[in-house]
Each structure stands twice: as structure tokens, then as C-alpha cells.
PDB file of C-alpha atoms and ligand atoms in Angstrom:
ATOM      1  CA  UNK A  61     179.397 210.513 130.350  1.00  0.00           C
ATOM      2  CA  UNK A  62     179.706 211.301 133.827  1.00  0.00           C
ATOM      3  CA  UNK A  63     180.534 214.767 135.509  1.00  0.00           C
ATOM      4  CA  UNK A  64     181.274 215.317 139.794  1.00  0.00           C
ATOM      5  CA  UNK A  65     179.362 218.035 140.747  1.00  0.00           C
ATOM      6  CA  UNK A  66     181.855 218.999 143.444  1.00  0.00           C
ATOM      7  CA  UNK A  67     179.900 221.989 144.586  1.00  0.00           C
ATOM      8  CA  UNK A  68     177.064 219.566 146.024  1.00  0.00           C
ATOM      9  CA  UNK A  69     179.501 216.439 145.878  1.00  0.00           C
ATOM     10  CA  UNK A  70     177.486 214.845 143.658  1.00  0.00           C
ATOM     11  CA  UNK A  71     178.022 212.620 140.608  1.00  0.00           C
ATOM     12  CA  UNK A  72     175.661 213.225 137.609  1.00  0.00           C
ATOM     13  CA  UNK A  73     175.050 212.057 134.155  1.00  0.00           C
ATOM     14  CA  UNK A  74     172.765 213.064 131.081  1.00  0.00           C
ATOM     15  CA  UNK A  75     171.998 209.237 131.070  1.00  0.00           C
ATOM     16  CA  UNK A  76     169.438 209.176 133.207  1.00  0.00           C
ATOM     17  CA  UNK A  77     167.754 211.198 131.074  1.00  0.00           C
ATOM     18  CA  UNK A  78     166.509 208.566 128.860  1.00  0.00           C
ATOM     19  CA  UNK A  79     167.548 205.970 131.513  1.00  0.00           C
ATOM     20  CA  UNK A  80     167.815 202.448 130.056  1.00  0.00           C
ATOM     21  CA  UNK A  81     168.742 200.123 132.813  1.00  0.00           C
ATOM     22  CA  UNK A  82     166.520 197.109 133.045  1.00  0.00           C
ATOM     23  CA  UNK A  83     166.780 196.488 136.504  1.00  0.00           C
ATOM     24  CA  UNK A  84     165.161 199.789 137.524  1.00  0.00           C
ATOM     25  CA  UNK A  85     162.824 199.444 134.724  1.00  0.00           C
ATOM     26  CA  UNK A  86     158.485 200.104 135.576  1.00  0.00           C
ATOM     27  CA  UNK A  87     156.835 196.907 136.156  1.00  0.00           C
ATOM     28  CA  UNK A  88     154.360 198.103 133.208  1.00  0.00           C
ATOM     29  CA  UNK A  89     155.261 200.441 130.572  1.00  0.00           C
ATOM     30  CA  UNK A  90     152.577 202.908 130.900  1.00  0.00           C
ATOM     31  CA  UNK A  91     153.988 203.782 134.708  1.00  0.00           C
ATOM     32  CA  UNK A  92     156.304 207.032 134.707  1.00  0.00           C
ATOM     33  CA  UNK A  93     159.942 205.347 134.031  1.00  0.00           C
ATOM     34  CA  UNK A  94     161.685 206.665 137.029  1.00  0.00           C
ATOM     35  CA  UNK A  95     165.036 204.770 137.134  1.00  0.00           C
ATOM     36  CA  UNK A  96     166.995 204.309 140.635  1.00  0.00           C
ATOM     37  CA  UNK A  97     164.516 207.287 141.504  1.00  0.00           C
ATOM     38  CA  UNK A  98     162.616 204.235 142.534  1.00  0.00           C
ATOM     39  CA  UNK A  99     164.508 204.334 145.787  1.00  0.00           C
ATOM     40  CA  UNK A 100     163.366 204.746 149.916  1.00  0.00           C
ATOM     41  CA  UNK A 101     165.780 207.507 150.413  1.00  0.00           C
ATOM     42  CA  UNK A 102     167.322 207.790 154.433  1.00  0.00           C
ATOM     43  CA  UNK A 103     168.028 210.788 156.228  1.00  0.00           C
ATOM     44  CA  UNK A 104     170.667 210.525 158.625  1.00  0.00           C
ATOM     45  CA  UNK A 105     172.434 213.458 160.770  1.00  0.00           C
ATOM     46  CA  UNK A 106     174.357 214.485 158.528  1.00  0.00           C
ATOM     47  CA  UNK A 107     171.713 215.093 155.650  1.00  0.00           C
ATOM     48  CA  UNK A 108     170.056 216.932 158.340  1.00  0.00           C
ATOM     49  CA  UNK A 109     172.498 218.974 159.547  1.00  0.00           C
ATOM     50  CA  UNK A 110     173.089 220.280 155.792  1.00  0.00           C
ATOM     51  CA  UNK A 111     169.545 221.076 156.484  1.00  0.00           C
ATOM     52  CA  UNK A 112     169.861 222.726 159.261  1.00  0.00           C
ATOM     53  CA  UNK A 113     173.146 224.146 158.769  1.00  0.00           C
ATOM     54  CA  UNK A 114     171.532 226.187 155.625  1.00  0.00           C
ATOM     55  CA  UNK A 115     168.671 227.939 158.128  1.00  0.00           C
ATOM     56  CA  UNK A 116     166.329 224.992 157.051  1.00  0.00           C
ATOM     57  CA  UNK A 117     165.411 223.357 160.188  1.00  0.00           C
ATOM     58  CA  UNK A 118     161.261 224.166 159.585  1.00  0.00           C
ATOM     59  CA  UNK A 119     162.376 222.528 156.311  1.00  0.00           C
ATOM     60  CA  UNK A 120     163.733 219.563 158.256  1.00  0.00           C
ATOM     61  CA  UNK A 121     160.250 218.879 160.259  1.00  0.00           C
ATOM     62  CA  UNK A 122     157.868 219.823 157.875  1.00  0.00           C
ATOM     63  CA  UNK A 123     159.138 217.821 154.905  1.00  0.00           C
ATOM     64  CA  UNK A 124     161.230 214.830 156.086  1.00  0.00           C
ATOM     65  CA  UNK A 125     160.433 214.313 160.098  1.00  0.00           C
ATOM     66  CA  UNK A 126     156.811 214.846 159.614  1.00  0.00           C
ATOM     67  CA  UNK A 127     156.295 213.229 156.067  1.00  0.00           C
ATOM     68  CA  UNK A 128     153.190 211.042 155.897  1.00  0.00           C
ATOM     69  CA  UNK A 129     155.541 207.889 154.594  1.00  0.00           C
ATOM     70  CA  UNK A 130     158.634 208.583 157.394  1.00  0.00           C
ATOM     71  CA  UNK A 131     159.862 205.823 158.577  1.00  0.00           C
ATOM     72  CA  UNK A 132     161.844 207.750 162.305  1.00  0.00           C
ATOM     73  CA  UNK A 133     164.585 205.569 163.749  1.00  0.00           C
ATOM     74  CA  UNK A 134     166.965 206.778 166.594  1.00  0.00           C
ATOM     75  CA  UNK A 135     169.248 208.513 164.106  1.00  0.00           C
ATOM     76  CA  UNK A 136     167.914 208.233 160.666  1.00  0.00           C
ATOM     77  CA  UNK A 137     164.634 208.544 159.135  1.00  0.00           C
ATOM     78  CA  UNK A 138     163.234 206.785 155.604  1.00  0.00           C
ATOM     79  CA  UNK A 139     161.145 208.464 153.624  1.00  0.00           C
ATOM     80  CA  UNK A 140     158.692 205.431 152.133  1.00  0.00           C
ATOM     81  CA  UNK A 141     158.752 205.708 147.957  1.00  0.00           C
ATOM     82  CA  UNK A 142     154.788 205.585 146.828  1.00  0.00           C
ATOM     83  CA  UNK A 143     154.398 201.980 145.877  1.00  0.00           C
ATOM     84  CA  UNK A 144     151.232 201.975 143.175  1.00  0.00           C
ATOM     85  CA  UNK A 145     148.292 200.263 144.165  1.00  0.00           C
ATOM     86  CA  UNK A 146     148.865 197.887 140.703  1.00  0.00           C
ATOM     87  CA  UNK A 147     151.416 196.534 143.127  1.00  0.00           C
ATOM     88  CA  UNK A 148     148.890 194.685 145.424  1.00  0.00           C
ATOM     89  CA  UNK A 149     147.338 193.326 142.502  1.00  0.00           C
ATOM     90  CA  UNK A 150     150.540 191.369 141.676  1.00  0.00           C
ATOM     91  CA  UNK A 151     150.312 187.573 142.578  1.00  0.00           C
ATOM     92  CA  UNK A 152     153.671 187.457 144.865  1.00  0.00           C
ATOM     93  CA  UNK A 153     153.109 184.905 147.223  1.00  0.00           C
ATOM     94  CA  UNK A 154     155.188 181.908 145.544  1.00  0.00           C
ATOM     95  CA  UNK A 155     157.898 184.854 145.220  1.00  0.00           C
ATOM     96  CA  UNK A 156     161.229 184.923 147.955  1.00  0.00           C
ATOM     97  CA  UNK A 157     161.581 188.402 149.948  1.00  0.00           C
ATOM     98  CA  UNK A 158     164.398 189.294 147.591  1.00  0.00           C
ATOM     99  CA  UNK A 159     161.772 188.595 144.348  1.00  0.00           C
ATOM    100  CA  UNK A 160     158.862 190.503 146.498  1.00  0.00           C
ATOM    101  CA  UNK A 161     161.368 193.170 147.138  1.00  0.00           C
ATOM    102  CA  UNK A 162     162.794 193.683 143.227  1.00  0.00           C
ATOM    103  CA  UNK A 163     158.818 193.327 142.172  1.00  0.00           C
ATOM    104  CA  UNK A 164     157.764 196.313 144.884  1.00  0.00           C
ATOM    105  CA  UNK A 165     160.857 198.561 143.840  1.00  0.00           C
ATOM    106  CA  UNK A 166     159.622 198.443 139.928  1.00  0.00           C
ATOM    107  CA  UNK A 167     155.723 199.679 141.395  1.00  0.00           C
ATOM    108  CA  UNK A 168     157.576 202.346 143.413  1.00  0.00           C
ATOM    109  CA  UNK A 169     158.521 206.400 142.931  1.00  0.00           C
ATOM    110  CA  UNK A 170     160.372 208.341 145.404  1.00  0.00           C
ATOM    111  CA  UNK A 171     158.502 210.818 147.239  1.00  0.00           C
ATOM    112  CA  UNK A 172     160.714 213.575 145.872  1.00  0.00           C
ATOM    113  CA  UNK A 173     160.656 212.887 142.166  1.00  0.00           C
ATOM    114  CA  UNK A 174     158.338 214.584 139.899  1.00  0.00           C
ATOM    115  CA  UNK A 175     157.695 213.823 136.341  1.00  0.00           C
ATOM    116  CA  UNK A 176     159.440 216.464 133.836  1.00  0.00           C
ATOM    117  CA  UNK A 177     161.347 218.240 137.056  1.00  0.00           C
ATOM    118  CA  UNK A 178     163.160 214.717 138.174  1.00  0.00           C
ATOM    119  CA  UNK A 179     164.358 215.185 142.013  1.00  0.00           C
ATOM    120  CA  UNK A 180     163.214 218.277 143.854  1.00  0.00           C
ATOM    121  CA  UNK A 181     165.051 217.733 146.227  1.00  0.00           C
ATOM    122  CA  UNK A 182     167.602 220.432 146.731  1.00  0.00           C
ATOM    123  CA  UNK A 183     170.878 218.831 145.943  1.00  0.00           C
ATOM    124  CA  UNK A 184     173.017 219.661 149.261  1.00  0.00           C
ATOM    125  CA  UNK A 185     169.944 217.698 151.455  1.00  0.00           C
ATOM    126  CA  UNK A 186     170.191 214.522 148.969  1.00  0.00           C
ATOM    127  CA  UNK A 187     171.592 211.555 150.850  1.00  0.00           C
ATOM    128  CA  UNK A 188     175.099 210.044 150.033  1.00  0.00           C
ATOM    129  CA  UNK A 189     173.615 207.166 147.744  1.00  0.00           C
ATOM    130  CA  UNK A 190     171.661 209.755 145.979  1.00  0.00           C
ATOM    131  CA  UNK A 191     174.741 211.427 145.559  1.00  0.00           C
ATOM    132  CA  UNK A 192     176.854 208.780 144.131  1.00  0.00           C
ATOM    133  CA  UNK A 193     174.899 205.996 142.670  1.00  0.00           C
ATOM    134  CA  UNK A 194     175.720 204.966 139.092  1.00  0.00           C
ATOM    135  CA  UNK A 195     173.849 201.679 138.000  1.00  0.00           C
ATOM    136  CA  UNK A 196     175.546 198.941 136.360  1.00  0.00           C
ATOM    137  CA  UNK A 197     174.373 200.031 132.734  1.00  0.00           C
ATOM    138  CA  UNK A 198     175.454 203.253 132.749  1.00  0.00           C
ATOM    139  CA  UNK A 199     179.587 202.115 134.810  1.00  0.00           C
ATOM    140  CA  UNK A 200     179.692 199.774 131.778  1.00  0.00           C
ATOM    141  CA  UNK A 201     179.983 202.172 129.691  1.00  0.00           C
ATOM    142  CA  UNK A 202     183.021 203.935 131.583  1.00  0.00           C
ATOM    143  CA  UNK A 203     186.688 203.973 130.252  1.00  0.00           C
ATOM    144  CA  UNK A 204     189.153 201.949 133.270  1.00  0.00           C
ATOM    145  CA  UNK A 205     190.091 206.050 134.015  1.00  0.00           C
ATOM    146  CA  UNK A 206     186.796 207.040 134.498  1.00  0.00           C
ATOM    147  CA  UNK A 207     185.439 204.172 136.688  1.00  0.00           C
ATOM    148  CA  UNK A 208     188.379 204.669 139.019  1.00  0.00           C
ATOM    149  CA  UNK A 209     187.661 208.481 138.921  1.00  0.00           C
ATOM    150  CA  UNK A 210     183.866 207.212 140.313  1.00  0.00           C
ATOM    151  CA  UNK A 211     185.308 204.933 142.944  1.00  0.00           C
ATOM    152  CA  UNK A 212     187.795 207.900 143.870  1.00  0.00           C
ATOM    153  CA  UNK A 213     184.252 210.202 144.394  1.00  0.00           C
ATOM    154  CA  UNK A 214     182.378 207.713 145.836  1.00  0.00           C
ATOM    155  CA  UNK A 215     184.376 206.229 148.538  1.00  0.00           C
ATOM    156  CA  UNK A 216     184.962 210.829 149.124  1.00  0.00           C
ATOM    157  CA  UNK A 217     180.945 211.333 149.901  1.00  0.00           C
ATOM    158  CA  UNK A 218     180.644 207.919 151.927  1.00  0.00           C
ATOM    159  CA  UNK A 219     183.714 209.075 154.052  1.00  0.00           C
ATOM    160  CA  UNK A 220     182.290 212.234 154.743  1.00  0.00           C
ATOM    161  CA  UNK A 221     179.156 211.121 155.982  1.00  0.00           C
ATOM    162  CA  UNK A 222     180.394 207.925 157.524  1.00  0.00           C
ATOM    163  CA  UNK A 223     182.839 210.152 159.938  1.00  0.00           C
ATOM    164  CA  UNK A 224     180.524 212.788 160.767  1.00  0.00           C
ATOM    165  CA  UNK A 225     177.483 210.169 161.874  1.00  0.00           C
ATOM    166  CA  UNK A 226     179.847 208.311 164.111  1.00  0.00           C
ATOM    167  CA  UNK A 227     181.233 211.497 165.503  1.00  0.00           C
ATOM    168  CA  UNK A 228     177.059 213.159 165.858  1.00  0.00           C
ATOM    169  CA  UNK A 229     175.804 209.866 167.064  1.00  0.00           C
ATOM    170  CA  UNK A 230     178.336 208.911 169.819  1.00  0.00           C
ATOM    171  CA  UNK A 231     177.779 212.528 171.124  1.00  0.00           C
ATOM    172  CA  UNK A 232     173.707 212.200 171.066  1.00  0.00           C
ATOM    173  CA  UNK A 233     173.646 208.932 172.624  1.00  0.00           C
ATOM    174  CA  UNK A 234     175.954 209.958 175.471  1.00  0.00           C
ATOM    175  CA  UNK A 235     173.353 213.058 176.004  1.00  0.00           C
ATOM    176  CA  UNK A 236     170.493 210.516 175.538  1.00  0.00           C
ATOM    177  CA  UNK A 237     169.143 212.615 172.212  1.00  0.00           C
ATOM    178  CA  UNK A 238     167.696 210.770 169.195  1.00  0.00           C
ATOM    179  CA  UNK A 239     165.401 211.246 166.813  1.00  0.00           C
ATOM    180  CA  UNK A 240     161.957 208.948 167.903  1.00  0.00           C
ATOM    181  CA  UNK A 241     162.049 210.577 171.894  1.00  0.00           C
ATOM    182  CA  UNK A 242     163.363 214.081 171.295  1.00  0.00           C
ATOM    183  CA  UNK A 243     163.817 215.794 167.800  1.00  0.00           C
ATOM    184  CA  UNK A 244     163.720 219.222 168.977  1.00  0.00           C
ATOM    185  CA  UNK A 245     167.430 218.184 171.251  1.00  0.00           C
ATOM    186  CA  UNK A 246     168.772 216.706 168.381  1.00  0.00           C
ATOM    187  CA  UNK A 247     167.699 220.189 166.116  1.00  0.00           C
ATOM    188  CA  UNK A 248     168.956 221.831 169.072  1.00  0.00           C
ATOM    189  CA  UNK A 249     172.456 220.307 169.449  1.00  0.00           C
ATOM    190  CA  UNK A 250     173.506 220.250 165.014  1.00  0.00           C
ATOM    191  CA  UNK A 251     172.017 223.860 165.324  1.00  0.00           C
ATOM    192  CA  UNK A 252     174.663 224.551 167.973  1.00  0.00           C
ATOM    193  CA  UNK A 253     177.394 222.900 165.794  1.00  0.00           C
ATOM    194  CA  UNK A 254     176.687 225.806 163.198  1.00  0.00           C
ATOM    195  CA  UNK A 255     178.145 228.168 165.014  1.00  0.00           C
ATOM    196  CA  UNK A 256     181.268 226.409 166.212  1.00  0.00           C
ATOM    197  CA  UNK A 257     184.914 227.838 165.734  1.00  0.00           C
TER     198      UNK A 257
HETATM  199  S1  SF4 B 514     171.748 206.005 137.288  1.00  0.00           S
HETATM  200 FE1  SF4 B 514     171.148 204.433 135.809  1.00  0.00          FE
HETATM  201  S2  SF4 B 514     169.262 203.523 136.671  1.00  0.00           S
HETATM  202 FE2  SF4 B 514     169.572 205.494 137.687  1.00  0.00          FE
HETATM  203  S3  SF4 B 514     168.320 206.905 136.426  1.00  0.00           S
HETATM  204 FE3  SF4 B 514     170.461 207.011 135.712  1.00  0.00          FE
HETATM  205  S4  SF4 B 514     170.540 205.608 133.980  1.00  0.00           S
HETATM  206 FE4  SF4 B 514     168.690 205.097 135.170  1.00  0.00          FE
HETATM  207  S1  SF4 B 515     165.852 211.957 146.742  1.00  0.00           S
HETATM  208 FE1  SF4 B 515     165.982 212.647 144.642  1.00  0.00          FE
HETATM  209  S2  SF4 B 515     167.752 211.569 143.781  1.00  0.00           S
HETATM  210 FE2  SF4 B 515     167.162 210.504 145.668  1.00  0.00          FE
HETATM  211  S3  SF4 B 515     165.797 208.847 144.991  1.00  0.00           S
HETATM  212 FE3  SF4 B 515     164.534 210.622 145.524  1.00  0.00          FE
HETATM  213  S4  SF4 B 515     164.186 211.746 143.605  1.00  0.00           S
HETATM  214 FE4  SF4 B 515     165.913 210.330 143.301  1.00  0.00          FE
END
């Protein structure tokens, strides 16, 4: 039922195909059923260095630092999901954050998903929860084997990421590089880890 991509590090399955988790369900049943594609996805250095480490730095500042719905932070930038406008019809003041939130995330689409294509995202720029997120619905369905096998490849992509951004960001700050002053330094210094020994 699930299959580790280990090319892109990535754990897929045909569920989401006809995705039937109720939790990521659309508010309304004529909006494009989208699943945990409903998700603000976050760039961090190490999504962009795949970026940039594959020749794609124009790719870098054209699609994700220069997005109309990026959210830039010192060292990570979110790229807003496209909330429908049905949503600020919704009567939400009685609701808690948590409610408001879980209302807004079944009215939302990721920027990247299109309907009949799914992500278009290349798969080596996708971020680790991207990567490794299995709802509830479909890890119920897993043998003991095969929900230790997830763990196993999730706790693999979050390590990877985890040690590189601590490594990346402790170097930037000490240079005084991020991402809302100078984007162009931090391009500059991942393009020079590239071509490291
Ligand atoms: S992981 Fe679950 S919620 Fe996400 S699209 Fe697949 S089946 Fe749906
Ligand atoms: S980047 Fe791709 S996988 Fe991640 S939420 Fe968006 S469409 Fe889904």
C-alpha cells in the first residue's frame, strides 16, 4: 500500500488517488478534493539547495522567493495554499483558532497542485513533510512491519534535513546572510557548497 521512493526519498501510495480521509476532506463537495495537498508547504535551505544544487537557482527566485503568496522568513519561506473565497463566507467567529484553522485548511489548495496532474512540483524540491506524510486513514491500514518500515523512512528524511539546516543556518548567521535582507548571499554561499570536495 505504500512504496519509498528512495531515489527522491519519498514515500508514496496509490491511495491518494481516490483519497478518503475525512479530515482533509473539501469543506463542500463540489470543491476539487485535494487531500493533505491542502497544505502551506515551507522551503527551508535545504529544499533550496536541492534547488540550487540541480542548476535551478532562477527556479528558486522565480517560483518560490518571488511567489505572490510567499511568506520569507530568515531561513525558510511558506508558500500560502489559495484559500477559496467561499471561505470568508463561513460564519467562524464563535469558532477557537484551532476550529478557524481546520475550517480554512478544508477551503484551501496548495499552490503547486493541479487538478488531474496532482503536485507539479518536481519531487527532489518537495519539502520533508511532503515527502513523508501518511495520514491517519491510510497508516491504519498498515501491517505492524510496514508502519515501522514508515517510521524507519520518516525519521531518515527528517534527519537529513534537520542536520543540514542546523549545519547551513549556524554558518549564515555567523556571516550575517538570511533570506528577508540578502537572498542573492544566501544563493551565493549553497551555490558554493556545490562544488565542494
Ligand atoms: S496521504 Fe491520506 S490525506 Fe493525503 S492525499 Fe493521500 S490518502 Fe489523502
Ligand atoms: S508541494 Fe506538492 S506534495 Fe506538497 S502539498 Fe503542495 S502539491 Fe502537495
Amino acid at each position: 500500500m505504500i512504496t519509498f521512493d528512495s531515489q527522491h526519498k519519498q514515500v508514496l501510495t496509490s491511495a491518494c488517488l481516490t483519497c478518503k480521509d475525512t479530515y482533509f476532506a473539501p469543506a463542500r463537495p463540489e470543491m476539487l478534493h485535494v487531500g493533505c495537498c491542502s497544505y502551506s508547504p515551507v522551503f527551508g535551505l535545504f529544499e533550496i539547495f536541492q534547488m540550487i544544487k540541480a542548476g535551478k537557482a532562477d527556479f528558486f527566485i522565480e517560483t518560490i522567493f518571488q511567489h505572490r503568496s510567499a511568506t520569507i522568513m530568515p531561513y525558510e519561506i511558506i508558500i500560502n495554499a489559495e484559500v477559496s473565497p467561499l471561505y470568508f463566507e463561513e460564519k467562524i467567529d464563535h469558532l477557537s483558532q484551532i476550529e478557524k484553522d481546520d475550517l480554512r485548511l478544508q477551503y484551501s489548495v496548495c499552490q503547486f497542485f493541479q487538478p488531474q496532474k496532482g503536485c507539479t512540483l518536481p519531487p527532489a524540491y518537495k519539502n520533508s513533510t511532503c515527502r513523508s506524510f501518511i495520514c491517519l486513514t491510510v497508516e491504519e491500514q498498515l501491517d505492524e512491519q510496514t508502519q515501522a518500515e514508515l517510521q524507519k523512512w520518516n525519521s531518515m528524511i527528517k534527519q537529513e534535513v534537520h542536520a543540514f539546516v542546523e549545519q547551513h543556518r549556524s554558518a549564515l548567521q555567523s556571516r550575517g546572510l538570511c533570506l528577508e535582507t540578502n537572498v542573492q548571499g544566501v544563493v551565493e554561499y549553497l551555490k558554493s557548497l556545490v562544488y565542494l570536495p
